[in-house]
Amino acid sequence: MPIITTTTLPAATVGTAYSQKLQASGGTSPYTWRVVSGSLMAGLALSPSGTLSGTPTTPGSTAFTVQVTDASGVTTTRGLTLVSAVSVTGVTLHPKTLSLTAGGATAQLQATVSPSDATNPAVIWSSSNTAVATVSSTGIVTPVAPGTATITVTTADGADTASSTVTVSAAVPVWTPPTLTPEPVTMGSVNTQVIGNLGYNPAIALDNGTFAGYVEERAAIEAGATFAGEGTESVYLSAILDGSGVGLTDPNVTPEQQGQFAALYQKLGIIPTWTNNTVSLSQGIAALLQAQAPTLAIANYLVQMSGFSWTAAQSQAAT
C-alpha cells in the first residue's frame, strides 16, 4: 500500500513560479497523483506525476486532498495546505513601544508592508508573553499583568518580521479616603465632638471655636500622611494640616477632605516644598488623574498650587 510522505508544503509567493514534487513510498511504483477534494490555489496545477506547479495569482491559504495510486491500483489520500503571500521587501510595526496599565485600555498596532501597493498581505501576530499582554489577529494589544512583552508581526511567508515592545504597569488603585470617627474632647467647661487630637493645640482650637486643625491632622494621618510639623521641609503639608493653609474657610472643602487630600498629594509625591519645588502643576494633575482622585481633590489642588478661584478650578477639574 502506498503512503504519502509529503506532510507540509513550502509557502508560495504571489506572482512567483512555484514547483513542489509530492513524495510517496511503499506499494508498487510508478505512482499516479490527483486532487480528490478541495481545490488548488488559482494558478497552480497538480500533474499525474505528482508535481504541484504554476504561478499563484492571489494571496491566501488553500486546503485540498490529494490521492496517490500505485501500479497495482491501490490508493491512499492525504490533506495538504498551501499558503501564498504577497512578496514584500519589509514590514514595519507602529508604534515601536507601548506603555499600558494592567486591566486598562487596549492599544491598536499598525503593520505596514513594502511595497506599499501590496494588496491585503497576510501577516501573523504573536506575543512573547501572553501573561503580560495578548494580541489579536488584527493587532489589538490587551494588557493583562505588570511586565514586558514583545509583540511581533510576521508576513505569512515568514520572510519579514517586525516587533514592538509593550510595558504593562500595575493598575493604580482607586483612592478611597477613610471614614473618620469623632471623639469627645473636653477643655475646661467646653465639651464637644472633634476628630482627634494629634498635635494641634486643643486649647487654641476650642477657644477659637474651630476644630479644623484636629480634623485635618487626623484625616491626613489616617489617610497615610507623614506629619512632620512646622519648621521642616514639609512646610506645605504642615500648613494644610495645622489649619493655616490656603482656602480652608471655603465651603467647597471640609476640614476632613482637606486633610485627606493633603495625604493623597503626599502619597503621590506631588507636594513641593518651599525650598525644592520640583513638581510642576501639570505633573501633579497627571498623577491625580492616574490615581483616579476625586474631581474635588483636583480642584482643591489647583486652588492650593496655582491660585485658581474655586469656580475656575472646578471647571478645569471637570474637563
PDB file of C-alpha atoms in Angstrom:
ATOM      1  CA  MET A   1       0.000   0.000   0.000  1.00  0.00           C
ATOM      2  CA  PRO A   2       1.452   3.404  -0.948  1.00  0.00           C
ATOM      3  CA  ILE A   3       1.985   6.040   1.772  1.00  0.00           C
ATOM      4  CA  ILE A   4       2.117   9.770   1.034  1.00  0.00           C
ATOM      5  CA  THR A   5       5.196  11.080   2.848  1.00  0.00           C
ATOM      6  CA  THR A   6       4.747  14.776   1.981  1.00  0.00           C
ATOM      7  CA  THR A   7       3.065  16.324   5.043  1.00  0.00           C
ATOM      8  CA  THR A   8       3.711  20.050   4.569  1.00  0.00           C
ATOM      9  CA  LEU A   9       4.230  22.365   1.638  1.00  0.00           C
ATOM     10  CA  PRO A  10       6.600  25.355   1.486  1.00  0.00           C
ATOM     11  CA  ALA A  11       4.802  28.699   1.178  1.00  0.00           C
ATOM     12  CA  ALA A  12       4.249  30.163  -2.249  1.00  0.00           C
ATOM     13  CA  THR A  13       4.542  33.802  -3.326  1.00  0.00           C
ATOM     14  CA  VAL A  14       2.007  35.607  -5.482  1.00  0.00           C
ATOM     15  CA  GLY A  15       3.394  36.247  -8.967  1.00  0.00           C
ATOM     16  CA  THR A  16       6.364  33.910  -8.496  1.00  0.00           C
ATOM     17  CA  ALA A  17       6.704  30.492 -10.167  1.00  0.00           C
ATOM     18  CA  TYR A  18       6.171  27.610  -7.741  1.00  0.00           C
ATOM     19  CA  SER A  19       7.111  23.917  -8.058  1.00  0.00           C
ATOM     20  CA  GLN A  20       6.993  21.177  -5.459  1.00  0.00           C
ATOM     21  CA  LYS A  21       7.235  17.388  -6.083  1.00  0.00           C
ATOM     22  CA  LEU A  22       4.936  15.346  -3.839  1.00  0.00           C
ATOM     23  CA  GLN A  23       6.506  12.215  -2.374  1.00  0.00           C
ATOM     24  CA  ALA A  24       5.185   8.711  -1.611  1.00  0.00           C
ATOM     25  CA  SER A  25       6.636   5.353  -0.578  1.00  0.00           C
ATOM     26  CA  GLY A  26       5.508   1.742  -0.443  1.00  0.00           C
ATOM     27  CA  GLY A  27       3.221  -0.066  -2.851  1.00  0.00           C
ATOM     28  CA  THR A  28       4.278  -0.554  -6.447  1.00  0.00           C
ATOM     29  CA  SER A  29       5.629   2.328  -8.492  1.00  0.00           C
ATOM     30  CA  PRO A  30       5.038   4.265 -10.636  1.00  0.00           C
ATOM     31  CA  TYR A  31       2.523   6.418  -8.811  1.00  0.00           C
ATOM     32  CA  THR A  32      -0.309   8.494 -10.239  1.00  0.00           C
ATOM     33  CA  TRP A  33      -1.494  11.642  -8.440  1.00  0.00           C
ATOM     34  CA  ARG A  34      -4.683  13.715  -8.496  1.00  0.00           C
ATOM     35  CA  VAL A  35      -6.699  16.118  -6.346  1.00  0.00           C
ATOM     36  CA  VAL A  36      -9.818  14.417  -4.961  1.00  0.00           C
ATOM     37  CA  SER A  37     -11.334  17.153  -2.788  1.00  0.00           C
ATOM     38  CA  GLY A  38     -10.940  20.863  -2.274  1.00  0.00           C
ATOM     39  CA  SER A  39      -9.290  22.941  -4.932  1.00  0.00           C
ATOM     40  CA  LEU A  40      -5.834  24.156  -5.720  1.00  0.00           C
ATOM     41  CA  MET A  41      -4.871  27.792  -5.447  1.00  0.00           C
ATOM     42  CA  ALA A  42      -5.595  29.788  -8.598  1.00  0.00           C
ATOM     43  CA  GLY A  43      -2.669  29.491 -10.999  1.00  0.00           C
ATOM     44  CA  LEU A  44      -1.473  26.069  -9.765  1.00  0.00           C
ATOM     45  CA  ALA A  45      -1.994  22.540 -11.058  1.00  0.00           C
ATOM     46  CA  LEU A  46      -1.017  19.024  -9.959  1.00  0.00           C
ATOM     47  CA  SER A  47       0.498  16.795 -12.657  1.00  0.00           C
ATOM     48  CA  PRO A  48      -0.162  12.998 -12.751  1.00  0.00           C
ATOM     49  CA  SER A  49       3.464  12.506 -11.746  1.00  0.00           C
ATOM     50  CA  GLY A  50       2.895  14.481  -8.526  1.00  0.00           C
ATOM     51  CA  THR A  51       4.422  17.873  -9.263  1.00  0.00           C
ATOM     52  CA  LEU A  52       2.478  20.837  -7.909  1.00  0.00           C
ATOM     53  CA  SER A  53       3.441  23.801 -10.043  1.00  0.00           C
ATOM     54  CA  GLY A  54       2.377  27.098 -11.552  1.00  0.00           C
ATOM     55  CA  THR A  55       2.269  30.778 -10.534  1.00  0.00           C
ATOM     56  CA  PRO A  56      -0.142  31.762  -7.712  1.00  0.00           C
ATOM     57  CA  THR A  57      -2.270  34.802  -8.548  1.00  0.00           C
ATOM     58  CA  THR A  58      -3.865  35.617  -5.169  1.00  0.00           C
ATOM     59  CA  PRO A  59      -2.698  35.537  -1.548  1.00  0.00           C
ATOM     60  CA  GLY A  60      -4.336  33.261   0.971  1.00  0.00           C
ATOM     61  CA  SER A  61      -4.463  29.722   2.333  1.00  0.00           C
ATOM     62  CA  THR A  62      -5.904  26.740   0.430  1.00  0.00           C
ATOM     63  CA  ALA A  63      -6.660  23.256   1.786  1.00  0.00           C
ATOM     64  CA  PHE A  64      -7.089  20.253  -0.510  1.00  0.00           C
ATOM     65  CA  THR A  65      -6.759  16.472  -0.507  1.00  0.00           C
ATOM     66  CA  VAL A  66      -4.516  14.541  -2.871  1.00  0.00           C
ATOM     67  CA  GLN A  67      -4.733  10.864  -3.828  1.00  0.00           C
ATOM     68  CA  VAL A  68      -1.902   8.641  -4.974  1.00  0.00           C
ATOM     69  CA  THR A  69      -2.495   5.381  -6.851  1.00  0.00           C
ATOM     70  CA  ASP A  70       0.249   2.800  -7.276  1.00  0.00           C
ATOM     71  CA  ALA A  71       0.744   0.481 -10.249  1.00  0.00           C
ATOM     72  CA  SER A  72      -1.456  -2.155  -8.613  1.00  0.00           C
ATOM     73  CA  GLY A  73      -4.380   0.235  -8.307  1.00  0.00           C
ATOM     74  CA  VAL A  74      -4.088   0.665  -4.532  1.00  0.00           C
ATOM     75  CA  THR A  75      -4.824   4.221  -3.378  1.00  0.00           C
ATOM     76  CA  THR A  76      -4.284   6.433  -0.324  1.00  0.00           C
ATOM     77  CA  THR A  77      -5.038  10.102   0.411  1.00  0.00           C
ATOM     78  CA  ARG A  78      -3.676  12.975   2.498  1.00  0.00           C
ATOM     79  CA  GLY A  79      -4.865  16.512   3.214  1.00  0.00           C
ATOM     80  CA  LEU A  80      -2.443  19.347   2.494  1.00  0.00           C
ATOM     81  CA  THR A  81      -2.485  23.125   2.931  1.00  0.00           C
ATOM     82  CA  LEU A  82      -0.677  25.699   0.830  1.00  0.00           C
ATOM     83  CA  VAL A  83      -0.182  29.333   1.874  1.00  0.00           C
ATOM     84  CA  SER A  84       0.548  32.034  -0.691  1.00  0.00           C
ATOM     85  CA  ALA A  85       1.619  35.513   0.409  1.00  0.00           C
ATOM     86  CA  VAL A  86       2.381  38.776  -1.304  1.00  0.00           C
ATOM     87  CA  SER A  87       6.091  39.227  -1.800  1.00  0.00           C
ATOM     88  CA  VAL A  88       7.290  42.040   0.443  1.00  0.00           C
ATOM     89  CA  THR A  89      10.651  43.650   0.990  1.00  0.00           C
ATOM     90  CA  GLY A  90       9.974  44.707   4.564  1.00  0.00           C
ATOM     91  CA  VAL A  91       7.384  45.031   7.311  1.00  0.00           C
ATOM     92  CA  THR A  92       7.136  47.843   9.868  1.00  0.00           C
ATOM     93  CA  LEU A  93       5.195  47.937  13.124  1.00  0.00           C
ATOM     94  CA  HIS A  94       3.856  51.164  14.640  1.00  0.00           C
ATOM     95  CA  PRO A  95       4.345  52.312  17.326  1.00  0.00           C
ATOM     96  CA  LYS A  96       7.611  50.734  18.395  1.00  0.00           C
ATOM     97  CA  THR A  97       6.822  50.977  22.117  1.00  0.00           C
ATOM     98  CA  LEU A  98       3.623  50.890  24.145  1.00  0.00           C
ATOM     99  CA  SER A  99       3.018  51.756  27.792  1.00  0.00           C
ATOM    100  CA  LEU A 100      -0.190  50.264  29.167  1.00  0.00           C
ATOM    101  CA  THR A 101      -1.778  49.630  32.551  1.00  0.00           C
ATOM    102  CA  ALA A 102      -2.828  46.169  33.714  1.00  0.00           C
ATOM    103  CA  GLY A 103      -6.530  45.751  33.187  1.00  0.00           C
ATOM    104  CA  GLY A 104      -6.663  49.090  31.380  1.00  0.00           C
ATOM    105  CA  ALA A 105      -7.392  50.173  27.834  1.00  0.00           C
ATOM    106  CA  THR A 106      -6.219  48.220  24.801  1.00  0.00           C
ATOM    107  CA  ALA A 107      -3.981  49.633  22.057  1.00  0.00           C
ATOM    108  CA  GLN A 108      -4.012  49.157  18.292  1.00  0.00           C
ATOM    109  CA  LEU A 109      -0.749  48.347  16.499  1.00  0.00           C
ATOM    110  CA  GLN A 110      -0.413  49.023  12.777  1.00  0.00           C
ATOM    111  CA  ALA A 111       1.607  46.833  10.409  1.00  0.00           C
ATOM    112  CA  THR A 112       2.873  48.356   7.172  1.00  0.00           C
ATOM    113  CA  VAL A 113       4.456  46.262   4.419  1.00  0.00           C
ATOM    114  CA  SER A 114       6.541  47.205   1.413  1.00  0.00           C
ATOM    115  CA  PRO A 115       5.900  47.555  -1.428  1.00  0.00           C
ATOM    116  CA  SER A 116       3.052  49.861  -0.465  1.00  0.00           C
ATOM    117  CA  ASP A 117       0.865  48.577  -3.308  1.00  0.00           C
ATOM    118  CA  ALA A 118       0.712  45.079  -1.820  1.00  0.00           C
ATOM    119  CA  THR A 119      -2.947  44.090  -1.523  1.00  0.00           C
ATOM    120  CA  ASN A 120      -4.000  42.692   1.867  1.00  0.00           C
ATOM    121  CA  PRO A 121      -0.718  40.964   2.629  1.00  0.00           C
ATOM    122  CA  ALA A 122      -1.148  38.141   5.112  1.00  0.00           C
ATOM    123  CA  VAL A 123       0.536  38.860   8.466  1.00  0.00           C
ATOM    124  CA  ILE A 124       0.622  36.826  11.668  1.00  0.00           C
ATOM    125  CA  TRP A 125       0.605  38.472  15.125  1.00  0.00           C
ATOM    126  CA  SER A 126       2.159  36.984  18.268  1.00  0.00           C
ATOM    127  CA  SER A 127       3.086  37.957  21.833  1.00  0.00           C
ATOM    128  CA  SER A 128       6.233  36.736  23.574  1.00  0.00           C
ATOM    129  CA  ASN A 129       4.491  36.786  26.967  1.00  0.00           C
ATOM    130  CA  THR A 130       0.731  36.350  26.947  1.00  0.00           C
ATOM    131  CA  ALA A 131       0.696  36.532  30.760  1.00  0.00           C
ATOM    132  CA  VAL A 132       1.659  40.209  30.358  1.00  0.00           C
ATOM    133  CA  ALA A 133      -0.104  41.189  27.123  1.00  0.00           C
ATOM    134  CA  THR A 134      -2.056  39.414  24.392  1.00  0.00           C
ATOM    135  CA  VAL A 135      -2.522  40.444  20.770  1.00  0.00           C
ATOM    136  CA  SER A 136      -5.439  39.723  18.455  1.00  0.00           C
ATOM    137  CA  SER A 137      -5.266  38.666  14.812  1.00  0.00           C
ATOM    138  CA  THR A 138      -5.756  42.334  13.864  1.00  0.00           C
ATOM    139  CA  GLY A 139      -3.041  43.793  16.139  1.00  0.00           C
ATOM    140  CA  ILE A 140      -5.109  44.851  19.168  1.00  0.00           C
ATOM    141  CA  VAL A 141      -2.939  44.581  22.294  1.00  0.00           C
ATOM    142  CA  THR A 142      -4.672  43.834  25.610  1.00  0.00           C
ATOM    143  CA  PRO A 143      -2.685  44.445  28.833  1.00  0.00           C
ATOM    144  CA  VAL A 144      -3.013  41.614  31.368  1.00  0.00           C
ATOM    145  CA  ALA A 145      -0.458  41.954  34.184  1.00  0.00           C
ATOM    146  CA  PRO A 146       2.644  44.050  35.023  1.00  0.00           C
ATOM    147  CA  GLY A 147       5.720  43.159  32.993  1.00  0.00           C
ATOM    148  CA  THR A 148       7.189  43.420  29.497  1.00  0.00           C
ATOM    149  CA  ALA A 149       6.219  41.594  26.322  1.00  0.00           C
ATOM    150  CA  THR A 150       7.309  41.768  22.694  1.00  0.00           C
ATOM    151  CA  ILE A 151       4.605  41.885  20.041  1.00  0.00           C
ATOM    152  CA  THR A 152       5.803  40.512  16.705  1.00  0.00           C
ATOM    153  CA  VAL A 153       4.202  40.662  13.277  1.00  0.00           C
ATOM    154  CA  THR A 154       5.395  38.221  10.624  1.00  0.00           C
ATOM    155  CA  THR A 155       4.484  38.006   6.955  1.00  0.00           C
ATOM    156  CA  ALA A 156       2.789  34.740   6.051  1.00  0.00           C
ATOM    157  CA  ASP A 157       5.793  33.610   4.034  1.00  0.00           C
ATOM    158  CA  GLY A 158       7.966  34.105   7.132  1.00  0.00           C
ATOM    159  CA  ALA A 159      10.403  36.293   5.226  1.00  0.00           C
ATOM    160  CA  ASP A 160       9.897  39.538   7.152  1.00  0.00           C
ATOM    161  CA  THR A 161       9.203  40.389  10.780  1.00  0.00           C
ATOM    162  CA  ALA A 162       8.914  43.483  12.955  1.00  0.00           C
ATOM    163  CA  SER A 163       8.368  43.900  16.674  1.00  0.00           C
ATOM    164  CA  SER A 164       7.069  46.312  19.266  1.00  0.00           C
ATOM    165  CA  THR A 165       7.870  46.399  22.989  1.00  0.00           C
ATOM    166  CA  VAL A 166       4.943  46.598  25.404  1.00  0.00           C
ATOM    167  CA  THR A 167       5.458  47.598  29.043  1.00  0.00           C
ATOM    168  CA  VAL A 168       2.494  46.971  31.328  1.00  0.00           C
ATOM    169  CA  SER A 169       2.474  48.749  34.684  1.00  0.00           C
ATOM    170  CA  ALA A 170       0.442  47.822  37.740  1.00  0.00           C
ATOM    171  CA  ALA A 171      -3.046  49.223  37.936  1.00  0.00           C
ATOM    172  CA  VAL A 172      -3.324  52.329  40.096  1.00  0.00           C
ATOM    173  CA  PRO A 173      -5.852  51.601  42.839  1.00  0.00           C
ATOM    174  CA  VAL A 174      -8.734  53.998  43.272  1.00  0.00           C
ATOM    175  CA  TRP A 175      -8.013  56.043  46.360  1.00  0.00           C
ATOM    176  CA  THR A 176     -10.787  55.749  48.946  1.00  0.00           C
ATOM    177  CA  PRO A 177     -10.461  58.091  51.920  1.00  0.00           C
ATOM    178  CA  PRO A 178     -11.076  56.537  55.362  1.00  0.00           C
ATOM    179  CA  THR A 179     -14.141  57.156  57.472  1.00  0.00           C
ATOM    180  CA  LEU A 180     -13.265  59.342  60.454  1.00  0.00           C
ATOM    181  CA  THR A 181     -14.832  58.768  63.860  1.00  0.00           C
ATOM    182  CA  PRO A 182     -15.460  61.843  66.045  1.00  0.00           C
ATOM    183  CA  GLU A 183     -14.409  61.576  69.693  1.00  0.00           C
ATOM    184  CA  PRO A 184     -15.171  63.740  72.745  1.00  0.00           C
ATOM    185  CA  VAL A 185     -12.694  66.415  73.790  1.00  0.00           C
ATOM    186  CA  THR A 186     -13.105  68.429  76.980  1.00  0.00           C
ATOM    187  CA  MET A 187     -11.282  71.705  77.660  1.00  0.00           C
ATOM    188  CA  GLY A 188     -12.494  73.481  80.794  1.00  0.00           C
ATOM    189  CA  SER A 189     -16.217  73.891  80.524  1.00  0.00           C
ATOM    190  CA  VAL A 190     -16.291  73.070  76.813  1.00  0.00           C
ATOM    191  CA  ASN A 191     -17.049  69.528  75.741  1.00  0.00           C
ATOM    192  CA  THR A 192     -17.539  68.710  72.085  1.00  0.00           C
ATOM    193  CA  GLN A 193     -17.100  66.016  69.444  1.00  0.00           C
ATOM    194  CA  VAL A 194     -13.996  66.547  67.320  1.00  0.00           C
ATOM    195  CA  ILE A 195     -11.874  64.265  65.219  1.00  0.00           C
ATOM    196  CA  GLY A 196      -8.778  63.507  67.233  1.00  0.00           C
ATOM    197  CA  ASN A 197      -6.013  65.360  68.993  1.00  0.00           C
ATOM    198  CA  LEU A 198      -2.839  64.667  67.058  1.00  0.00           C
ATOM    199  CA  GLY A 199      -0.654  67.621  67.857  1.00  0.00           C
ATOM    200  CA  TYR A 200      -2.772  70.695  67.234  1.00  0.00           C
ATOM    201  CA  ASN A 201      -3.136  72.939  70.291  1.00  0.00           C
ATOM    202  CA  PRO A 202      -6.541  71.911  71.699  1.00  0.00           C
ATOM    203  CA  ALA A 203      -6.917  74.959  73.869  1.00  0.00           C
ATOM    204  CA  ILE A 204      -6.491  77.359  70.959  1.00  0.00           C
ATOM    205  CA  ALA A 205      -8.784  75.270  68.796  1.00  0.00           C
ATOM    206  CA  LEU A 206     -11.569  75.255  71.357  1.00  0.00           C
ATOM    207  CA  ASP A 207     -11.077  78.870  72.355  1.00  0.00           C
ATOM    208  CA  ASN A 208     -11.347  79.907  68.712  1.00  0.00           C
ATOM    209  CA  GLY A 209     -14.403  77.749  68.204  1.00  0.00           C
ATOM    210  CA  THR A 210     -12.793  75.790  65.367  1.00  0.00           C
ATOM    211  CA  PHE A 211     -11.545  72.240  65.183  1.00  0.00           C
ATOM    212  CA  ALA A 212     -10.110  72.380  61.690  1.00  0.00           C
ATOM    213  CA  GLY A 213      -6.607  71.536  62.862  1.00  0.00           C
ATOM    214  CA  TYR A 214      -7.807  68.489  64.759  1.00  0.00           C
ATOM    215  CA  VAL A 215      -9.873  67.275  61.869  1.00  0.00           C
ATOM    216  CA  GLU A 216      -7.256  67.815  59.190  1.00  0.00           C
ATOM    217  CA  GLU A 217      -4.429  66.165  61.113  1.00  0.00           C
ATOM    218  CA  ARG A 218      -6.487  63.128  61.967  1.00  0.00           C
ATOM    219  CA  ALA A 219      -7.844  62.833  58.430  1.00  0.00           C
ATOM    220  CA  ALA A 220      -4.403  63.188  56.880  1.00  0.00           C
ATOM    221  CA  ILE A 221      -2.671  60.720  59.165  1.00  0.00           C
ATOM    222  CA  GLU A 222      -5.410  58.110  58.837  1.00  0.00           C
ATOM    223  CA  ALA A 223      -5.159  58.548  55.070  1.00  0.00           C
ATOM    224  CA  GLY A 224      -1.430  57.762  55.265  1.00  0.00           C
ATOM    225  CA  ALA A 225       0.267  61.165  55.511  1.00  0.00           C
ATOM    226  CA  THR A 226       3.523  61.725  57.363  1.00  0.00           C
ATOM    227  CA  PHE A 227       3.096  64.755  59.563  1.00  0.00           C
ATOM    228  CA  ALA A 228       6.437  66.417  60.341  1.00  0.00           C
ATOM    229  CA  GLY A 229       5.223  69.732  61.758  1.00  0.00           C
ATOM    230  CA  GLU A 230       6.345  73.262  61.090  1.00  0.00           C
ATOM    231  CA  GLY A 231       9.989  74.105  60.545  1.00  0.00           C
ATOM    232  CA  THR A 232      10.676  71.081  58.327  1.00  0.00           C
ATOM    233  CA  GLU A 233      10.694  70.513  54.591  1.00  0.00           C
ATOM    234  CA  SER A 234       7.027  69.509  54.831  1.00  0.00           C
ATOM    235  CA  VAL A 235       6.008  73.151  55.096  1.00  0.00           C
ATOM    236  CA  TYR A 236       3.203  72.901  52.568  1.00  0.00           C
ATOM    237  CA  LEU A 237       1.696  69.794  54.115  1.00  0.00           C
ATOM    238  CA  SER A 238       2.121  71.158  57.607  1.00  0.00           C
ATOM    239  CA  ALA A 239       0.334  74.361  56.630  1.00  0.00           C
ATOM    240  CA  ILE A 240      -2.627  72.337  55.446  1.00  0.00           C
ATOM    241  CA  LEU A 241      -2.612  70.093  58.471  1.00  0.00           C
ATOM    242  CA  ASP A 242      -2.279  72.798  61.118  1.00  0.00           C
ATOM    243  CA  GLY A 243      -5.082  74.857  59.658  1.00  0.00           C
ATOM    244  CA  SER A 244      -3.104  77.716  58.138  1.00  0.00           C
ATOM    245  CA  GLY A 245      -3.286  76.529  54.542  1.00  0.00           C
ATOM    246  CA  VAL A 246      -4.932  78.371  51.660  1.00  0.00           C
ATOM    247  CA  GLY A 247      -8.679  78.188  51.142  1.00  0.00           C
ATOM    248  CA  LEU A 248      -9.536  76.346  54.351  1.00  0.00           C
ATOM    249  CA  THR A 249     -12.527  78.550  55.039  1.00  0.00           C
ATOM    250  CA  ASP A 250     -14.025  77.909  51.613  1.00  0.00           C
ATOM    251  CA  PRO A 251     -17.176  75.773  51.965  1.00  0.00           C
ATOM    252  CA  ASN A 252     -16.207  73.669  48.948  1.00  0.00           C
ATOM    253  CA  VAL A 253     -13.753  71.584  51.001  1.00  0.00           C
ATOM    254  CA  THR A 254     -14.395  70.316  54.513  1.00  0.00           C
ATOM    255  CA  PRO A 255     -11.543  70.010  57.028  1.00  0.00           C
ATOM    256  CA  GLU A 256     -11.800  66.212  56.689  1.00  0.00           C
ATOM    257  CA  GLN A 257     -11.432  66.401  52.912  1.00  0.00           C
ATOM    258  CA  GLN A 258      -8.611  68.914  53.168  1.00  0.00           C
ATOM    259  CA  GLY A 259      -6.593  66.580  55.366  1.00  0.00           C
ATOM    260  CA  GLN A 260      -7.312  63.563  53.192  1.00  0.00           C
ATOM    261  CA  PHE A 261      -6.407  65.455  50.029  1.00  0.00           C
ATOM    262  CA  ALA A 262      -3.169  66.600  51.636  1.00  0.00           C
ATOM    263  CA  ALA A 263      -2.338  62.947  52.350  1.00  0.00           C
ATOM    264  CA  LEU A 264      -3.228  61.956  48.805  1.00  0.00           C
ATOM    265  CA  TYR A 265      -0.954  64.646  47.353  1.00  0.00           C
ATOM    266  CA  GLN A 266       1.864  63.485  49.600  1.00  0.00           C
ATOM    267  CA  LYS A 267       1.339  59.807  48.688  1.00  0.00           C
ATOM    268  CA  LEU A 268       1.579  60.665  45.002  1.00  0.00           C
ATOM    269  CA  GLY A 269       4.760  62.663  45.538  1.00  0.00           C
ATOM    270  CA  ILE A 270       3.263  65.917  44.268  1.00  0.00           C
ATOM    271  CA  ILE A 271       3.816  68.050  47.377  1.00  0.00           C
ATOM    272  CA  PRO A 272       6.563  70.533  46.519  1.00  0.00           C
ATOM    273  CA  THR A 273       8.388  72.229  49.368  1.00  0.00           C
ATOM    274  CA  TRP A 274       9.172  75.885  49.558  1.00  0.00           C
ATOM    275  CA  THR A 275      12.864  75.135  49.014  1.00  0.00           C
ATOM    276  CA  ASN A 276      12.623  72.342  46.471  1.00  0.00           C
ATOM    277  CA  ASN A 277       9.679  72.901  44.152  1.00  0.00           C
ATOM    278  CA  THR A 278      10.394  70.114  41.651  1.00  0.00           C
ATOM    279  CA  VAL A 279       6.856  69.099  40.677  1.00  0.00           C
ATOM    280  CA  SER A 280       5.072  71.094  38.003  1.00  0.00           C
ATOM    281  CA  LEU A 281       1.341  71.707  38.116  1.00  0.00           C
ATOM    282  CA  SER A 282       0.811  69.546  35.013  1.00  0.00           C
ATOM    283  CA  GLN A 283       2.766  66.673  36.600  1.00  0.00           C
ATOM    284  CA  GLY A 284       0.668  66.926  39.725  1.00  0.00           C
ATOM    285  CA  ILE A 285      -2.592  66.881  37.798  1.00  0.00           C
ATOM    286  CA  ALA A 286      -1.400  63.908  35.721  1.00  0.00           C
ATOM    287  CA  ALA A 287      -0.605  61.965  38.903  1.00  0.00           C
ATOM    288  CA  LEU A 288      -4.034  62.753  40.360  1.00  0.00           C
ATOM    289  CA  LEU A 289      -5.764  61.625  37.168  1.00  0.00           C
ATOM    290  CA  GLN A 290      -3.826  58.366  37.111  1.00  0.00           C
ATOM    291  CA  ALA A 291      -4.786  57.694  40.742  1.00  0.00           C
ATOM    292  CA  GLN A 292      -8.439  58.343  39.846  1.00  0.00           C
ATOM    293  CA  ALA A 293      -8.581  61.023  42.505  1.00  0.00           C
ATOM    294  CA  PRO A 294     -11.936  62.726  43.147  1.00  0.00           C
ATOM    295  CA  THR A 295     -12.616  65.737  40.933  1.00  0.00           C
ATOM    296  CA  LEU A 296     -12.850  67.839  44.098  1.00  0.00           C
ATOM    297  CA  ALA A 297      -9.284  66.827  45.019  1.00  0.00           C
ATOM    298  CA  ILE A 298      -8.054  68.063  41.632  1.00  0.00           C
ATOM    299  CA  ALA A 299      -9.952  71.327  42.009  1.00  0.00           C
ATOM    300  CA  ASN A 300      -8.508  71.752  45.512  1.00  0.00           C
ATOM    301  CA  TYR A 301      -5.008  71.137  44.186  1.00  0.00           C
ATOM    302  CA  LEU A 302      -5.492  73.833  41.539  1.00  0.00           C
ATOM    303  CA  VAL A 303      -6.609  76.293  44.223  1.00  0.00           C
ATOM    304  CA  GLN A 304      -3.738  75.444  46.555  1.00  0.00           C
ATOM    305  CA  MET A 305      -0.967  75.318  43.975  1.00  0.00           C
ATOM    306  CA  SER A 306      -1.864  77.905  41.355  1.00  0.00           C
ATOM    307  CA  GLY A 307      -4.255  80.371  42.919  1.00  0.00           C
ATOM    308  CA  PHE A 308      -7.257  79.307  40.811  1.00  0.00           C
ATOM    309  CA  SER A 309     -10.608  80.558  42.034  1.00  0.00           C
ATOM    310  CA  TRP A 310     -12.945  77.776  43.078  1.00  0.00           C
ATOM    311  CA  THR A 311     -15.167  78.424  40.092  1.00  0.00           C
ATOM    312  CA  ALA A 312     -12.243  78.206  37.659  1.00  0.00           C
ATOM    313  CA  ALA A 313     -10.692  75.233  39.464  1.00  0.00           C
ATOM    314  CA  GLN A 314     -13.911  73.213  39.439  1.00  0.00           C
ATOM    315  CA  SER A 315     -14.474  73.958  35.760  1.00  0.00           C
ATOM    316  CA  GLN A 316     -10.913  72.952  34.884  1.00  0.00           C
ATOM    317  CA  ALA A 317     -11.021  69.801  37.026  1.00  0.00           C
ATOM    318  CA  ALA A 318     -14.247  68.679  35.370  1.00  0.00           C
ATOM    319  CA  THR A 319     -12.546  68.670  31.953  1.00  0.00           C
TER     320      THR A 319
END
